[in-house]
Every structure is written in structure tokens, then in C-alpha cells.
Short mmCIF file of C-alpha atoms and ligand atoms in Angstrom, two decimals:
data_model
loop_
_atom_site.label_atom_id
_atom_site.label_comp_id
_atom_site.label_asym_id
_atom_site.label_seq_id
_atom_site.Cartn_x
_atom_site.Cartn_y
_atom_site.Cartn_z
CA MET V 825 -9.80 8.00 0.65
CA PRO V 826 -8.20 7.85 4.12
CA ARG V 827 -10.60 5.01 4.88
CA MET V 828 -9.44 3.15 1.77
CA LYS V 829 -5.80 3.67 2.78
CA PHE V 830 -6.59 2.34 6.22
CA TYR V 831 -8.04 -0.86 4.78
CA ILE V 832 -5.11 -1.34 2.40
CA CYS V 833 -2.79 -0.87 5.36
CA LEU V 834 -4.77 -3.37 7.41
CA ILE V 835 -4.78 -5.93 4.59
CA SER V 836 -1.05 -5.48 4.07
CA VAL V 837 -0.28 -5.95 7.77
CA PHE V 838 -2.43 -9.07 7.80
CA LEU V 839 -0.93 -10.53 4.62
CA THR V 840 2.63 -9.74 5.66
CA HIS V 841 2.04 -11.53 8.91
CA LEU V 842 0.43 -14.44 7.11
CA LEU V 843 3.25 -14.74 4.60
CA TRP V 844 6.00 -14.34 7.11
CA ALA V 845 4.58 -16.95 9.41
CA ASP V 846 6.03 -19.85 7.44
CA ASP V 847 8.39 -18.00 5.09
CA THR V 848 6.20 -18.60 2.07
CA LEU V 849 5.97 -16.00 -0.66
CA LEU V 850 3.29 -15.46 -3.28
CA ILE V 851 4.93 -14.70 -6.64
CA SER V 852 2.91 -13.65 -9.68
CA ILE V 853 4.33 -15.78 -12.52
CA TYR V 854 4.10 -14.92 -16.22
CA ASN V 855 3.08 -11.58 -14.77
CA ARG V 856 1.37 -9.20 -17.24
CA SER V 857 1.19 -11.95 -19.91
CA SER V 858 -2.65 -11.86 -20.04
CA LEU V 859 -2.77 -15.67 -20.20
CA GLN V 860 -5.88 -17.12 -21.88
CA GLN V 861 -4.93 -20.81 -21.72
CA VAL V 862 -2.37 -22.76 -19.77
CA LEU V 863 -1.43 -26.45 -19.45
CA ILE V 864 -0.21 -27.72 -16.08
CA ASN V 865 1.47 -31.11 -15.47
CA PRO V 866 2.45 -32.59 -12.12
CA ASP V 867 5.98 -33.96 -12.16
CA GLY V 868 7.04 -36.65 -9.74
CA ALA V 869 4.17 -36.64 -7.20
CA VAL V 870 0.43 -36.35 -6.62
CA TYR V 871 -1.16 -32.90 -6.41
CA THR V 872 -4.53 -31.92 -4.97
CA VAL V 873 -6.73 -29.63 -7.05
CA GLU V 874 -8.90 -27.48 -4.79
CA GLY V 875 -11.70 -25.20 -6.01
CA LYS V 876 -15.33 -24.42 -5.19
CA ASP V 877 -17.01 -27.83 -4.71
CA LEU V 878 -13.87 -29.47 -6.07
CA ASN V 879 -11.23 -31.53 -4.33
CA VAL V 880 -9.51 -34.08 -6.55
CA SER V 881 -6.06 -35.57 -6.95
CA ILE V 882 -3.97 -35.57 -10.09
CA ALA V 883 -1.03 -37.89 -10.56
CA PRO V 884 2.17 -37.59 -12.63
CA GLY V 885 1.19 -38.11 -16.27
CA ASP V 886 -2.14 -36.32 -15.75
CA TRP V 887 -2.64 -32.77 -16.91
CA LEU V 888 -4.93 -29.81 -16.40
CA ARG V 889 -5.84 -27.46 -19.23
CA ILE V 890 -7.21 -24.17 -17.94
CA THR V 891 -8.95 -21.87 -20.42
CA LYS V 892 -10.36 -18.42 -19.73
CA LYS V 893 -14.04 -18.00 -20.52
CA GLU V 894 -16.54 -15.23 -19.94
CA GLY V 895 -16.52 -14.50 -16.20
CA ALA V 896 -14.62 -17.69 -15.20
CA PHE V 897 -12.15 -20.29 -16.45
CA HIS V 898 -12.76 -23.83 -17.66
CA VAL V 899 -10.73 -26.64 -16.07
CA GLN V 900 -10.27 -29.82 -18.09
CA GLY V 901 -8.41 -32.86 -16.80
CA ALA V 902 -6.85 -35.78 -18.71
CA LYS V 903 -9.82 -37.99 -17.93
CA GLN V 904 -12.60 -35.64 -16.87
CA ASP V 905 -14.06 -32.17 -17.04
CA PHE V 906 -13.84 -30.20 -13.79
CA GLY V 907 -16.17 -27.41 -14.92
CA LEU V 908 -15.96 -23.64 -14.48
CA HIS V 909 -14.09 -21.91 -11.66
CA ARG V 910 -12.86 -18.48 -10.60
CA THR V 911 -10.13 -19.63 -8.22
CA LEU V 912 -8.14 -22.85 -8.01
CA ARG V 913 -5.28 -24.12 -5.91
CA ILE V 914 -3.01 -26.93 -7.08
CA ARG V 915 -1.31 -28.14 -3.93
CA ALA V 916 1.75 -30.37 -3.69
CA SER V 917 1.61 -33.48 -1.50
CA VAL V 918 5.41 -33.73 -1.36
CA SER V 919 7.53 -30.61 -0.89
CA SER V 920 10.19 -31.63 -3.42
CA SER V 921 7.74 -32.17 -6.30
CA LEU V 922 7.37 -29.90 -9.31
CA LEU V 923 4.64 -28.53 -11.55
CA LYS V 924 5.37 -27.91 -15.21
CA VAL V 925 3.52 -24.84 -16.45
CA LEU V 926 3.12 -24.26 -20.20
CA PRO V 927 1.20 -21.18 -21.38
CA GLU V 928 -0.54 -22.13 -24.65
CA ASN V 929 -2.20 -18.79 -25.38
CA PRO V 930 -0.19 -16.64 -25.69
CA LYS V 931 2.59 -19.17 -26.21
CA LYS V 932 5.41 -18.87 -23.67
CA LEU V 933 8.29 -21.08 -22.61
CA GLU V 934 7.40 -23.84 -20.16
CA GLN V 935 8.77 -23.50 -16.64
CA TRP V 936 8.92 -25.74 -13.57
CA TYR V 937 7.76 -24.59 -10.15
CA GLY V 938 8.17 -25.95 -6.65
CA GLY V 939 5.49 -25.28 -4.04
CA ASN V 940 1.86 -24.74 -5.03
CA ILE V 941 0.17 -22.88 -7.87
CA ARG V 942 -2.93 -20.75 -7.48
CA VAL V 943 -5.03 -19.74 -10.48
CA GLU V 944 -7.33 -16.73 -10.31
CA TYR V 945 -9.73 -15.29 -12.83
CA THR V 946 -9.18 -11.66 -13.87
CA LEU V 947 -10.81 -9.67 -16.68
CA LYS V 948 -7.51 -9.57 -18.61
CA GLY V 949 -6.61 -13.22 -18.23
CA LEU V 950 -5.54 -15.95 -15.84
CA LYS V 951 -3.50 -14.84 -12.88
CA LEU V 952 -0.99 -17.53 -11.85
CA LEU V 953 0.57 -17.32 -8.40
CA ASN V 954 3.38 -19.53 -7.14
CA GLU V 955 3.25 -20.17 -3.39
CA VAL V 956 6.90 -20.87 -2.77
CA ALA V 957 9.30 -21.08 0.17
CA LEU V 958 11.57 -18.03 0.45
CA GLU V 959 14.78 -20.06 0.05
CA GLU V 960 13.47 -21.85 -3.04
CA TYR V 961 12.40 -18.54 -4.56
CA VAL V 962 15.86 -17.04 -3.84
CA ALA V 963 17.53 -20.02 -5.56
CA GLY V 964 15.35 -19.49 -8.64
CA VAL V 965 16.18 -15.78 -8.76
CA VAL V 966 19.91 -16.44 -8.30
CA GLN V 967 19.90 -18.87 -11.24
CA ALA V 968 17.94 -16.43 -13.43
CA GLU V 969 20.27 -13.58 -12.45
CA SER V 970 23.67 -15.29 -12.43
CA GLY V 971 23.44 -18.36 -14.67
CA VAL V 972 24.96 -21.70 -13.78
CA ASP V 973 28.71 -21.19 -14.21
CA GLN V 974 29.62 -19.14 -11.15
CA ASN V 975 31.57 -20.34 -8.16
CA LYS V 976 30.02 -20.95 -4.77
CA GLU V 977 31.19 -17.76 -3.08
CA TYR V 978 29.58 -15.64 -5.79
CA TYR V 979 26.26 -17.45 -5.43
CA LYS V 980 26.37 -16.67 -1.70
CA VAL V 981 26.78 -12.96 -2.52
CA GLN V 982 23.94 -12.94 -5.03
CA GLY V 983 21.71 -15.03 -2.74
CA ILE V 984 22.08 -12.62 0.19
CA ILE V 985 21.30 -9.68 -2.11
CA CYS V 986 18.21 -11.36 -3.62
CA ARG V 987 16.93 -12.47 -0.20
CA THR V 988 17.41 -8.96 1.20
CA PHE V 989 15.57 -7.49 -1.79
CA ALA V 990 12.68 -9.96 -1.45
CA LEU V 991 12.20 -9.17 2.23
CA SER V 992 12.56 -5.40 1.91
CA ASN V 993 10.06 -5.39 -0.98
CA ILE V 994 7.67 -7.98 0.39
CA ASN V 995 4.73 -5.56 0.15
CA LYS V 996 5.53 -4.26 -3.33
CA HIS V 997 2.41 -5.85 -4.89
CA ILE V 998 0.42 -6.48 -1.74
CA THR V 999 -2.61 -4.47 -2.92
CA GLU V 1000 -2.78 -6.83 -5.93
CA GLY V 1001 -2.84 -9.85 -3.61
CA PHE V 1002 0.75 -11.11 -3.94
CA ASN V 1003 4.24 -10.20 -2.76
CA LEU V 1004 6.45 -9.91 -5.84
CA CYS V 1005 6.17 -10.30 -9.60
CA ASP V 1006 8.55 -12.45 -11.68
CA GLN V 1007 9.79 -9.63 -13.94
CA THR V 1008 12.64 -7.10 -13.69
CA HIS V 1009 10.20 -4.76 -11.93
CA CYS V 1010 10.90 -6.95 -8.88
CA GLN V 1011 13.40 -9.78 -9.56
CA VAL V 1012 13.46 -12.09 -12.57
CA TYR V 1013 12.24 -15.55 -11.55
CA HIS V 1014 11.77 -18.43 -14.00
CA GLY V 1015 10.74 -21.02 -11.42
CA LYS V 1016 12.86 -23.60 -9.67
CA ALA V 1017 16.66 -23.56 -10.01
CA ARG V 1018 17.13 -27.00 -11.59
CA ALA V 1019 20.44 -26.75 -13.39
CA LYS V 1020 23.53 -28.41 -11.93
CA SER V 1021 25.44 -25.69 -10.10
CA TYR V 1022 26.64 -24.65 -6.65
CA ILE V 1023 23.51 -22.54 -6.06
CA HIS V 1024 21.77 -24.83 -3.56
CA GLU V 1025 24.99 -25.61 -1.69
CA ALA V 1026 25.87 -21.90 -1.47
CA LEU V 1027 22.39 -20.91 -0.30
CA GLY V 1028 22.35 -23.74 2.24
CA GLU V 1029 25.56 -22.38 3.80
CA THR V 1030 24.15 -18.84 4.01
CA GLN V 1031 20.51 -19.69 4.67
CA GLY V 1032 18.41 -16.76 5.92
CA LYS V 1033 21.30 -14.27 5.80
CA VAL V 1034 20.41 -10.69 4.90
CA LEU V 1035 22.07 -7.27 4.79
CA VAL V 1036 20.94 -4.59 7.23
CA ASP V 1037 22.14 -1.04 7.88
CA SER V 1038 23.18 0.39 11.24
CA ASN V 1039 19.48 0.92 12.10
CA LEU V 1040 18.82 -2.77 11.38
CA ARG V 1041 16.77 -1.98 8.31
CA PHE V 1042 17.11 -4.18 5.21
CA ILE V 1043 19.39 -2.30 2.85
CA GLU V 1044 18.64 -1.35 -0.75
CA ALA V 1045 21.08 -3.93 -2.09
CA VAL V 1046 21.32 -2.43 -5.57
CA PHE V 1047 23.74 -3.88 -8.10
CA HIS V 1048 24.73 -3.55 -11.72
CA SER V 1049 26.59 -5.60 -14.30
CA ASN V 1050 29.99 -3.83 -14.45
CA CYS V 1051 31.10 -0.52 -12.87
CA GLY V 1052 33.85 0.17 -15.40
CA GLY V 1053 36.48 0.74 -12.69
CA GLN V 1054 34.58 2.86 -10.20
CA THR V 1055 31.16 2.58 -8.56
CA LEU V 1056 29.07 5.67 -7.85
CA ASN V 1057 27.70 7.30 -4.71
CA SER V 1058 23.91 6.85 -4.67
CA GLU V 1059 23.39 10.61 -5.04
CA ASP V 1060 25.54 10.66 -8.20
CA TYR V 1061 22.84 8.66 -9.97
CA TRP V 1062 19.71 9.04 -7.88
CA ARG V 1063 18.64 11.82 -5.59
CA GLY V 1064 19.19 10.59 -2.08
CA SER V 1065 22.50 10.04 -0.37
CA ILE V 1066 22.58 6.60 1.27
CA ASN V 1067 25.47 6.04 3.65
CA TYR V 1068 26.19 2.44 2.60
CA LEU V 1069 26.15 3.18 -1.17
CA ARG V 1070 29.53 4.94 -1.53
CA SER V 1071 31.82 5.20 -4.53
CA LYS V 1072 34.60 2.58 -4.71
CA LEU V 1073 37.52 2.13 -7.06
CA ASP V 1074 37.20 -1.36 -8.48
CA SER V 1075 39.83 -2.69 -10.87
CA LEU V 1076 38.73 -6.32 -10.78
CA CYS V 1077 35.93 -5.97 -13.33
CA GLU V 1078 38.44 -4.86 -15.97
CA ASN V 1079 38.32 -7.00 -19.11
CA MET V 1080 35.22 -8.85 -17.93
CA PRO V 1081 32.53 -9.30 -20.66
CA HIS V 1082 30.78 -5.95 -20.05
CA TRP V 1083 33.91 -3.87 -19.52
CA SER V 1084 34.23 -1.62 -22.57
CA TRP V 1085 32.07 0.02 -25.20
CA THR V 1086 32.17 2.91 -27.67
CA PHE V 1087 29.57 5.09 -29.32
CA ALA V 1088 30.29 7.42 -32.25
CA LEU V 1089 28.39 10.35 -33.72
CA GLU V 1090 29.10 13.43 -35.81
CA SER V 1091 30.62 16.34 -33.89
CA ASP V 1092 27.86 18.73 -35.07
CA GLN V 1093 25.20 16.33 -33.83
CA TRP V 1094 26.90 16.11 -30.43
CA LEU V 1095 27.28 19.87 -30.02
CA GLY V 1096 23.73 20.46 -31.36
CA TYR V 1097 22.39 18.09 -28.72
CA LEU V 1098 24.31 19.82 -25.90
CA LYS V 1099 23.09 23.22 -27.09
CA GLN V 1100 19.47 22.17 -27.49
CA LYS V 1101 19.12 20.10 -24.34
CA PHE V 1102 21.33 22.04 -21.90
CA ASN V 1103 21.81 25.41 -23.59
CA PHE V 1104 25.54 24.65 -23.67
CA PRO V 1105 27.61 27.55 -25.16
CA ILE V 1106 28.89 25.74 -28.29
CA HIS V 1107 29.96 29.01 -29.95
CA ASP V 1108 32.67 29.47 -27.35
CA THR V 1109 35.64 27.69 -28.95
CA ILE V 1110 37.20 26.54 -25.70
CA HIS V 1111 33.94 25.14 -24.28
CA ALA V 1112 33.14 23.44 -27.60
CA TYR V 1113 36.62 21.87 -27.69
CA ASN V 1114 36.26 20.64 -24.10
CA ALA V 1115 32.86 19.10 -24.87
CA LYS V 1116 34.46 17.07 -27.65
CA ASN V 1117 37.59 16.16 -25.67
CA TRP V 1118 36.73 15.17 -22.15
CA HIS V 1119 38.86 12.88 -19.98
CA PRO V 1120 37.63 12.91 -16.36
CA GLN V 1121 39.98 11.37 -13.82
CA TYR V 1122 37.10 10.00 -11.73
CA ARG V 1123 33.48 9.40 -12.59
CA GLY V 1124 30.76 11.46 -10.97
CA LYS V 1125 27.44 13.08 -11.61
CA TRP V 1126 28.29 15.80 -14.15
CA PHE V 1127 29.64 16.12 -17.66
CA LEU V 1128 32.32 18.89 -17.80
CA ASN V 1129 32.12 21.55 -15.10
CA PRO V 1130 29.18 21.01 -12.67
CA GLY V 1131 28.23 24.65 -13.38
CA PHE V 1132 26.89 23.57 -16.80
CA ARG V 1133 24.38 21.28 -15.04
CA ILE V 1134 24.73 18.42 -17.53
CA PRO V 1135 24.14 15.11 -15.71
CA VAL V 1136 25.95 12.16 -17.31
CA ARG V 1137 22.88 10.12 -16.46
CA THR V 1138 20.77 12.24 -18.85
CA ILE V 1139 23.36 11.78 -21.60
CA ARG V 1140 23.34 8.04 -20.95
CA GLU V 1141 19.56 7.84 -21.17
CA ASP V 1142 19.22 10.08 -24.23
CA TRP V 1143 21.82 8.15 -26.25
CA ARG V 1144 21.13 4.76 -24.65
CA LEU V 1145 24.73 4.42 -23.53
CA ARG V 1146 25.72 1.39 -21.48
CA SER V 1147 26.97 3.45 -18.54
CA THR V 1148 27.83 6.95 -17.31
CA ASN V 1149 31.52 6.06 -17.07
CA PHE V 1150 32.97 7.55 -20.25
CA SER V 1151 35.36 9.99 -21.87
CA VAL V 1152 34.93 11.83 -25.18
CA VAL V 1153 37.42 12.27 -28.07
CA GLU V 1154 37.06 13.96 -31.45
CA LYS V 1155 38.80 13.03 -34.69
CA ASP V 1156 37.95 14.05 -38.28
CA GLY V 1157 34.54 15.49 -37.38
CA ILE V 1158 33.47 12.39 -35.44
CA VAL V 1159 33.02 12.35 -31.68
CA THR V 1160 33.64 8.99 -30.05
CA ILE V 1161 32.30 8.31 -26.59
CA ILE V 1162 34.63 5.73 -25.06
CA GLY V 1163 33.06 4.02 -22.11
CA THR V 1164 33.56 1.30 -19.57
CA GLY V 1165 30.98 -0.58 -17.51
CA PHE V 1166 27.36 -1.54 -17.92
CA GLY V 1167 24.47 -0.40 -15.71
CA HIS V 1168 23.79 2.44 -13.28
CA GLY V 1169 27.04 1.91 -11.35
CA VAL V 1170 25.64 2.11 -7.80
CA GLY V 1171 26.19 -0.63 -5.21
CA LEU V 1172 27.66 -4.00 -6.09
CA CYS V 1173 29.47 -4.56 -9.39
CA GLN V 1174 28.50 -8.10 -10.42
CA GLU V 1175 31.48 -8.79 -12.66
CA GLY V 1176 33.85 -7.33 -10.06
CA ALA V 1177 32.23 -9.56 -7.44
CA MET V 1178 32.58 -12.58 -9.74
CA ALA V 1179 36.31 -11.89 -10.16
CA ARG V 1180 36.74 -11.34 -6.41
CA SER V 1181 34.92 -14.56 -5.57
CA ASP V 1182 37.94 -16.56 -6.79
CA LYS V 1183 39.89 -15.38 -3.74
CA GLU V 1184 37.64 -13.40 -1.37
CA SER V 1185 34.81 -14.57 0.88
CA PHE V 1186 31.19 -13.55 0.28
CA SER V 1187 31.40 -11.43 3.44
CA ASP V 1188 34.50 -9.51 2.23
CA ILE V 1189 32.87 -8.92 -1.16
CA LEU V 1190 29.61 -7.60 0.32
CA HIS V 1191 31.47 -5.36 2.77
CA PHE V 1192 33.62 -3.98 -0.04
CA TYR V 1193 30.68 -2.84 -2.16
CA TYR V 1194 28.31 -1.89 0.69
CA GLU V 1195 29.84 0.18 3.50
CA ASN V 1196 28.71 0.03 7.14
CA VAL V 1197 26.36 -2.89 6.68
CA TYR V 1198 25.86 -6.06 8.69
CA ILE V 1199 25.19 -9.60 7.51
CA VAL V 1200 22.65 -11.08 9.92
CA ASP V 1201 20.14 -13.89 10.12
CA LYS V 1202 16.74 -12.53 9.08
CA ASN V 1203 15.08 -14.20 12.06
CA ARG V 1204 17.39 -12.36 14.47
CA VAL V 1205 16.66 -8.85 13.19
CA ALA V 1206 13.69 -8.34 15.53
CA PHE V 1207 15.78 -9.61 18.45
CA TYR V 1208 18.68 -7.24 17.72
CA LYS V 1209 16.26 -4.33 17.35
CA LYS V 1210 14.88 -5.02 20.79
CA TYR V 1211 18.30 -4.77 22.44
CA LYS V 1212 19.74 -2.01 20.28
ZN1 ZN J 1365 7.03 -6.36 -9.51
ZN1 ZN J 1366 33.50 -3.07 -11.09
#
């Protein structure tokens, strides 16, 4: 086993170096879709199709249909049959061109990709990898994450967060032969950001900028949809205490789309749950009353007195509540959980940041939600480390 680990380590060092050299990432697209057949169209320019004993050009209007077979995949072109292959690279001749990818089996939405596409045979299905420049990938993630209606300053915030995440997680899938997947496991990526918005302008003005901590390490730039008025310390939700993920009072997300929610259940059901799950003393009238009428002044880790050891996170997960920021009231045998916010509550509050971006700069917003961090150019990190 140690030998195996050594080789994985060696491969990862090699690949990281390779991928960093020109800032190109390998993203697994339609990850875990077990694709059996896919149609690929070049859009706007000529592409080269490279495989074993194969090197041909396809022009706009041509197509490639790739179908998984036993032990390989079959590549058909518009005018000719390219035979069976196990790996293929569809390489752009012009950097601004696009490939339209349409999975036909199983059917998925078509998406457009910049850069190159690699196809690899696996037992489960076709593995599609997008070789894409870091900045283009970040733009795609920002569009998938934030939509197209935000203002420029907000896109700068989200771009710096997504870029920092990509670089700090660059080895997340390295043993599978790529950097990041296109699902929430890493960051959602639906290909090139093509909609009209300020995304490209914002990313151009903050190109290469990342967040590092006081040891010049990329930070865990976690975020959530809406904090409900107060963000959490990292240890209030997860185990470790991280010095830049500190609780903040945040009134600017109030009345944004994910601000408030309620959840109602019968009082007996609520008390029965607390008794069964946490051995809560429901037969004590005062404790039972408090469990049905709880109005914390600030949010934290525990429900009621910390001595009862009832994490609000467990309550959230068990009842699928939108957040851990809630109070409890009882009326006529019904307990209503009245909550604000959406998400885990640690780090940056997206809707708060959106509201702030009307007046504040991306730098002020990032420094508000992440304490003691620095916004630096990713290419300067090694330099700063040397002279630290
Ligand atoms: Zn992933
Ligand atoms: Zn907030």
C-alpha cells in the first residue's frame, strides 16, 4: 500500500505541475452520467480529431457521433466512419471557438464548451473531459452559480471565490485523471458562460485574484445562499475552528428571496423527537415549555442550553430545514419553527453580498465575510511565500 500511495503522490505532483504550467484545467463534464452516446458539433471553427492512427479535421456543420461499444467506442462522422477508439481528443484550432455537446443516451441538455474535449472509454460509459483555461472555467462556474442578472462587483466576489476553490481543490479528482468534476461535489459548471452579463468584464478586472490566509494558503472560501441575519463560526457548524470563518451580524440579506421560512409540526411529535433522539427530559414541564418556545438572541451551535447537547445542525438535517437560524413557538398544539436564511451559514452570505455590491467594492465585501484574509494574484503566492 505505501508503494501505491507513493505512485499516486508522484502522479499527482506530475499532473499538478503539468496542469499549472499553462493554467489549463481538466474538468469531467456530465460527470457520473454513464454516457453511452454523445453527439458533438464544432461551432465557428475547425477542430482536429486525434486518436490512435487518426488525425482528421472537422469543420462547422460537421458532427461526430460517439457510441460506446464492447471494450471501445465507435466514432462516426458526417461523411465517414472513423472506426473504434478508446481515447480521442477534439482540439480547437482557434481559442475562441466552441464545441456543442449533446448527450443522446441518456438524454441530457446540450451544452457549449470552450477549449478541447477528450473522450475516454470506461466500463460504465464515455468519460468526457473539458480541457479549459482556468479563467474560462471560472466564468462558466460564476454563471452557473450566480445567474446573469447580478452587478459587476458581485461577479468579482463570486469569481475570486470560485477561482480560489478551483486552485485549492485542484487535486480533488487527480487519481481519476482530472482536476474537478462539474457537479456540486466540486463546483457546478455547465460549460462556457455565453449569456450577456458583466461576468467577463468583472473577471477581466480581477483576473487571477485569489484569497489566501496569513500563511499564504488558499482559504476555504465557503459560502451559502442567505445567513438569515448572522453567519456562523466554522466550529458552530463543522468541527474545526478556522480563524477567517468568524460569525458576523449581517442585516443586508433581510427580505432577499431566501430570507424567511417556517416549518410546522404537532407539539407531541416535536417533543417525541427530542426525547427519542437526545433523551431530552420532556416530562419536566419547564424544559418541555422551553423546547416549544425558544427565542435565541444570537444563533450558535446548540438548541436550548448547551448542556442538553442538541446541535441545531442535527435538527436541521433531520427535519430538512433550510437553515439552523430559527426560533420555536407553540400555539394550539402545533409547534412552528420560524426560520431565516438558507444554507449552512458559514463564510460568505451570497444574498448579503449581492445587496452589498450595490454600494461596496468586491474587496470590502470579501473582507467583511472572511476575516484576516488577503486578496492576491495567484502567480505571486509563491513569491510572497519566499519572502515571508
Ligand atoms: Zn467533484
Ligand atoms: Zn446574510
